[in-house]
XYZ file of C-alpha atoms in Angstrom:
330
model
C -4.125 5.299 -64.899
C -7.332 5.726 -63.202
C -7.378 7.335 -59.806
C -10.005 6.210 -57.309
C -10.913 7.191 -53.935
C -10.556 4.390 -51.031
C -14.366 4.220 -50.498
C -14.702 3.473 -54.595
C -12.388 0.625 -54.587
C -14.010 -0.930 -51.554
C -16.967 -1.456 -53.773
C -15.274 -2.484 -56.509
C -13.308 -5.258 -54.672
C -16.810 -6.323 -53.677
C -17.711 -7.075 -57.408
C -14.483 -8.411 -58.099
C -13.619 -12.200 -57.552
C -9.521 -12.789 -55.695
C -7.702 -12.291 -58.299
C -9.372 -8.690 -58.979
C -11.218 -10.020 -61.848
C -14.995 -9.522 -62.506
C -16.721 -12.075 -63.022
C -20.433 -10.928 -63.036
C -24.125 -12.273 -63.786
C -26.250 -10.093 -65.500
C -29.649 -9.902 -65.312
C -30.770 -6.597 -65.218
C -33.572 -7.133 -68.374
C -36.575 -5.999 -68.371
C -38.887 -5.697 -71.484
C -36.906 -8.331 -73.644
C -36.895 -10.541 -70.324
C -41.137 -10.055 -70.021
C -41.811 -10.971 -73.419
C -39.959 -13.658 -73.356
C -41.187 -15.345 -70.428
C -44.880 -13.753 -71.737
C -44.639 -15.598 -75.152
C -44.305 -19.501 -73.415
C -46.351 -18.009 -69.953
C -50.406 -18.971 -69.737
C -52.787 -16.900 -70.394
C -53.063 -14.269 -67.684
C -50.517 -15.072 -66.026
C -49.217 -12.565 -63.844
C -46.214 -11.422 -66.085
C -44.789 -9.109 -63.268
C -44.427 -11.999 -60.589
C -43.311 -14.464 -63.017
C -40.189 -12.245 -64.142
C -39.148 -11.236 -60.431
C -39.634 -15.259 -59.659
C -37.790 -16.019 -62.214
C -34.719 -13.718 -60.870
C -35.036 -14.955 -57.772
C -34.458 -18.447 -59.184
C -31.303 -17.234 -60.904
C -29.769 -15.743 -58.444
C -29.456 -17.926 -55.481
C -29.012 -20.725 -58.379
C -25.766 -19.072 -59.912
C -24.269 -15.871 -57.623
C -22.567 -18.560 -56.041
C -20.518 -19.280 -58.389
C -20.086 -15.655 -59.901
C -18.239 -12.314 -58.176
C -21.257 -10.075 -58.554
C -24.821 -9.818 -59.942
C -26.293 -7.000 -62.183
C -30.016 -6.316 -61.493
C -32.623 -3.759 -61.628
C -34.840 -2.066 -58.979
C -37.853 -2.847 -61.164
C -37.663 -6.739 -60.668
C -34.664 -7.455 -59.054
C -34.707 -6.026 -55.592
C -36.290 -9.560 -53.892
C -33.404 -11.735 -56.268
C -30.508 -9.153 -54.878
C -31.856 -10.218 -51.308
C -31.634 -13.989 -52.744
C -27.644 -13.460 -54.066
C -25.052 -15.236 -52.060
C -23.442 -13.347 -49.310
C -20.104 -13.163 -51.258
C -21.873 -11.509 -54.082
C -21.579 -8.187 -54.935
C -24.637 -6.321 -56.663
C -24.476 -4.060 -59.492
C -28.230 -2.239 -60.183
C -29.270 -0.371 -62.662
C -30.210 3.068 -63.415
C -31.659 3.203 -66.898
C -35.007 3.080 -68.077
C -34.931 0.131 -70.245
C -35.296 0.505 -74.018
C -35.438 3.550 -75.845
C -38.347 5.614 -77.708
C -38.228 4.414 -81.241
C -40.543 6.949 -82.614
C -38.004 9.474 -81.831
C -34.872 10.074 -83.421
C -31.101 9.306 -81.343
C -32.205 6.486 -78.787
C -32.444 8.964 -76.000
C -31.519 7.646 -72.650
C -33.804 8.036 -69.702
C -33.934 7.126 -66.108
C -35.421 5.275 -63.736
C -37.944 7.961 -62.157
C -37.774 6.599 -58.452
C -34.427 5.739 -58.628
C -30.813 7.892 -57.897
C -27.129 6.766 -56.920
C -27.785 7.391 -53.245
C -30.816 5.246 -53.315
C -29.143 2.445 -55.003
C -26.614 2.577 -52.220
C -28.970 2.293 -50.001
C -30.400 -0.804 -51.574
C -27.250 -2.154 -50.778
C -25.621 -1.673 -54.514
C -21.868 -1.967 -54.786
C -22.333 0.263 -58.466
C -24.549 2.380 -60.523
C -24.946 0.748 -63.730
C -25.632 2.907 -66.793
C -26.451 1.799 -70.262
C -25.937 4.310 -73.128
C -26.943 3.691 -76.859
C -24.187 6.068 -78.432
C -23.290 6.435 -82.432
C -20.541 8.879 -82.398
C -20.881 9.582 -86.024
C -24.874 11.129 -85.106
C -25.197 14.793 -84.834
C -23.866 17.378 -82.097
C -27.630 18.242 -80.603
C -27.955 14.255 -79.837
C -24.654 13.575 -78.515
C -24.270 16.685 -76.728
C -27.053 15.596 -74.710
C -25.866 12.169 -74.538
C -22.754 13.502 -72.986
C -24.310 15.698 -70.563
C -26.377 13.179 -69.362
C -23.584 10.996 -68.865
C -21.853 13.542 -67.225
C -24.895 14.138 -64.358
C -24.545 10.277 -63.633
C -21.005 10.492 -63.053
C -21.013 13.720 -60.888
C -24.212 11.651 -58.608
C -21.558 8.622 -58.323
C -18.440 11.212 -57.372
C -20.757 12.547 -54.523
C -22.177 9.333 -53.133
C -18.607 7.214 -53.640
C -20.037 4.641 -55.465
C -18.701 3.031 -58.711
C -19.590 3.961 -61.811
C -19.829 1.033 -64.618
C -20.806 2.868 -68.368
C -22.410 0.061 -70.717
C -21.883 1.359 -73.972
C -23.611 0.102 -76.874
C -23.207 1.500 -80.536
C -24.818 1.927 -84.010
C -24.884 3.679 -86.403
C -28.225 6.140 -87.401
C -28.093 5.839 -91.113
C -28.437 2.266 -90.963
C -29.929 0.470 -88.097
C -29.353 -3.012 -89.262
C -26.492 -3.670 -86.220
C -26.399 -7.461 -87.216
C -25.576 -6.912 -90.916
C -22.024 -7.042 -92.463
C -22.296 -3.486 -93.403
C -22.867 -2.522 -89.679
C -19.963 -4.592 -88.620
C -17.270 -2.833 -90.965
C -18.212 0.073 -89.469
C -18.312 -1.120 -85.695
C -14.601 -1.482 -85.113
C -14.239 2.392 -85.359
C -17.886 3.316 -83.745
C -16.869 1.085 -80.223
C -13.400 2.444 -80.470
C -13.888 5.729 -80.802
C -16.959 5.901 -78.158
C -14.501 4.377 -75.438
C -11.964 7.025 -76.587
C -14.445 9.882 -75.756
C -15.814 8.276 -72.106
C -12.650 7.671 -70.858
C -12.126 11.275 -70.404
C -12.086 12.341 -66.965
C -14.960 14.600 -67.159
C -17.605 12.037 -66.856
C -16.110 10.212 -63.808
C -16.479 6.401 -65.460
C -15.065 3.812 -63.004
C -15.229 0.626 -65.223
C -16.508 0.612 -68.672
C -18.952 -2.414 -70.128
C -17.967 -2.585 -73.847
C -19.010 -4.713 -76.678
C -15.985 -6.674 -78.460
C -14.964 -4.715 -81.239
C -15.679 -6.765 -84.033
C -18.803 -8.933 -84.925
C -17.321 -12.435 -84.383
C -19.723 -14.309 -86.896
C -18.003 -12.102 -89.852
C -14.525 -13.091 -88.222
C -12.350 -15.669 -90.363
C -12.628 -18.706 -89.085
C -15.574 -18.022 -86.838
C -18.074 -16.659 -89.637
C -21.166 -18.031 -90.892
C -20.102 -18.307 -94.826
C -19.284 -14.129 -95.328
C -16.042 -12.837 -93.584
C -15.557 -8.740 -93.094
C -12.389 -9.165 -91.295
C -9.580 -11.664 -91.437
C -8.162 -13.316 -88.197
C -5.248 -10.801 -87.972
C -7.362 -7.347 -88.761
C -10.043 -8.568 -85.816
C -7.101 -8.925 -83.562
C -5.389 -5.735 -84.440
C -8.856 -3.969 -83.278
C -8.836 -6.131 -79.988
C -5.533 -4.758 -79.354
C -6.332 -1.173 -80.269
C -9.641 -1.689 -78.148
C -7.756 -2.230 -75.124
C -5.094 0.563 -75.431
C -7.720 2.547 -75.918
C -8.235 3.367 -72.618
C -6.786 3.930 -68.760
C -9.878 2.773 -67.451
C -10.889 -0.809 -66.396
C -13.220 -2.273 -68.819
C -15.575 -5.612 -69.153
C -17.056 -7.112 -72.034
C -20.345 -7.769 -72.229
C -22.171 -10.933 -74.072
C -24.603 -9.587 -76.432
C -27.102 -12.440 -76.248
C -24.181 -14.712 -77.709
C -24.019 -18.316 -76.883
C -21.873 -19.470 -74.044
C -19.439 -21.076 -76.367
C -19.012 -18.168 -78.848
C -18.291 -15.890 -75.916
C -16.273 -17.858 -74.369
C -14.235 -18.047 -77.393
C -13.976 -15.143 -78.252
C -12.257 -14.169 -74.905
C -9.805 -16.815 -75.914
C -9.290 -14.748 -79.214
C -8.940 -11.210 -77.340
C -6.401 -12.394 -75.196
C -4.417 -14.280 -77.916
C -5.065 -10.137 -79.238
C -3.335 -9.023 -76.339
C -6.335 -7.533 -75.171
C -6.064 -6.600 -71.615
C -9.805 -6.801 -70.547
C -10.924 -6.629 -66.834
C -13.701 -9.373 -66.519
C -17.097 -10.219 -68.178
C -20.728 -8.668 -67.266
C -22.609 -11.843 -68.843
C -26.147 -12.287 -69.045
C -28.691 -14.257 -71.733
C -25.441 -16.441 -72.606
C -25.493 -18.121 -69.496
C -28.822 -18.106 -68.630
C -31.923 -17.786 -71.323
C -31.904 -21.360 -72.252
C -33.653 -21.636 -68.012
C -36.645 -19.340 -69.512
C -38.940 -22.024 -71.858
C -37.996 -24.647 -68.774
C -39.446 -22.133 -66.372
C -42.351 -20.322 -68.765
C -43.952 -23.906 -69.699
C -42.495 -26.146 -66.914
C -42.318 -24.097 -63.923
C -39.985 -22.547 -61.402
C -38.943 -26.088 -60.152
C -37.756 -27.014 -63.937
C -35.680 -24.196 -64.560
C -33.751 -24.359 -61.476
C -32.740 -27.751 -62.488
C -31.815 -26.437 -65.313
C -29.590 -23.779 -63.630
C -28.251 -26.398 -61.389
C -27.118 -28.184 -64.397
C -26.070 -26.424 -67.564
C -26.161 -22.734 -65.672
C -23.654 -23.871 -63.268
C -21.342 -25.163 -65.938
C -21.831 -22.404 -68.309
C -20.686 -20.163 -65.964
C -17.791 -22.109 -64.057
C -16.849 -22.884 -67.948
C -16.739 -18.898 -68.361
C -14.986 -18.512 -64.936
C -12.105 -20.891 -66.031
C -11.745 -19.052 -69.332
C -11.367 -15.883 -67.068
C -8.656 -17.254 -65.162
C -6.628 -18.033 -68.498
C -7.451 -14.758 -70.086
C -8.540 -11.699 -67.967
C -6.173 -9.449 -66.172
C -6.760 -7.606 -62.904
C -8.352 -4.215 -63.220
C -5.769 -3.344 -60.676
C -3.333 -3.241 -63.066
C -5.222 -0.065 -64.454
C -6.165 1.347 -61.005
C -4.369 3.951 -58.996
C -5.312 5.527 -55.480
């Protein structure tokens, strides 16, 4: 069980909805978030104040109705002023991306940026995301785990959570969407929460990927099944006893409906998951509104189909998550 000092679980009770459930809004993209935006936007438009608008619309559209919000200092420090006041606020500390010209998907950090400073901007958590194959070589993911382990020790000092977002692949291959990748991914996500769950690197809450690729699941595939029903729900179940920590899946640019059904399917695993850190699932289908339309369009849209993707996803939560405190001591 994990152990957690008082000032920790202040913060993390602040991201958490009653029932000790978290039930957060992500929108901490950057790049992905500009080109999109960018590709419907006119020409010379000012991409910079059109993405930070565009947060700004999504927050005080949907943190109502969510426990916390995810952002980044880059563009989100005016939306984390928008958030409702019951709203915790997650911000995060990576760079976004990764240098594809070199080898291993090297993690970096936001220059300007440490844990005390995001305290100070009023965060609840340090958000870290970490591109990890633990199959790749010891000089990579020796430095991966060092890295990791800096970010936990700044978190320790400053008593602020620490939420790892891992996200796995595999170097030989690079094709993450392809049935080859995902009868290799049970094992790669597995194994990765294995080896950050170890004290050392003072995780609070982990942000995982599900274990399987649903749309090679029976029954939820697209005409080419890897993994029956019952193998996809052993690995659920062997995801979750994986680890003492709290941990939250995140969305993976999934559609509302395919996430939310695939909680269904990790608690009918047994899976005993902590909450959801959802992003594009809830919200991208608000960006061509508000690229071609405007700001005005794409909060209606958010005051429509937002609201009831994400009290859709709430009410799922209530049927299916269970309360990190079960996995928390003090």
């Amino acid at each position: 069980m994990k152990h957690i000092s008082e000032e920790k679980l202040k913060h993390l009770k602040a991201l958490s909805d009653d029932n000790n459930v978290i039930s957060a809004l992500a929108i901490d993209q950057r790049g992905s978030l500009r080109r999109m935006i960018a590709a419907d936007a006119e020409e010379g438009a000012d991409i910079q104040a059109l993405v930070e608008q565009f947060k700004v619309a999504v927050s005080e559209e949907l943190t109502p109705y969510a426990s916390s919000i995810l952002l980044d200092p880059e563009y989100g420090l005016p939306a984390a002023k928008q958030r409702d006041e019951k709203a915790g606020l997650l911000l995060s500390y990576e760079k976004t991306g990764y240098d594809a010209t070199e080898p291993g998907r090297l993690p970096d950090l936001i220059a300007d940026e440490s844990a005390k400073r995001i305290k100070e901007q009023g965060g609840n958590a340090v958000k870290f995301l970490l591109y990890f194959d633990i199959d790749e070589g010891d000089e990579i993911n020796d430095a991966k785990k060092a890295f990791v382990e800096r970010i936990g020790a700044e978190c320790e000092a400053e008593g602020i959570p620490f939420f790892m977002e891992i996200v796995t692949y595999d170097a030989k291959l690079n094709e993450e969407k392809s049935a080859e990748y995902a009868k290799l991914k049970p094992r790669k996500v597995i194994d990765a929460m294995k080896l950050f769950s170890e004290d050392r690197y003072n995780i609070d809450v982990l942000k995982m990927e599900v274990p399987v690729n649903m749309n090679y699941v029976e029954g939820f595939d697209n005409g080419e099944v890897v993994y029956t029903q019952e193998e996809a729900k052993a690995f659920f179940k062997e995801q979750s006893e994986a680890t003492d920590l709290p941990f939250i899946f995140l969305s993976a640019g999934v559609s509302a409906e395919l996430f939310q059904e695939t909680l269904k399917f990790a608690k009918e695993a047994g899976s005993e998951f902590n909450g959801v850190l959802c992003g594009r699932a809830t919200w991208k289908d608000a960006i061509p509104e508000f690229a071609e339309k405007g700001e005005e369009a794409a909060r209606a849209w958010l005051k429509g189909q937002g609201k009831e993707n994400i009290q859709a996803l709430n009410a799922v939560l209530e049927e299916t998550a269970t309360p990190w405190t079960n996995r928390i001591g003090k």
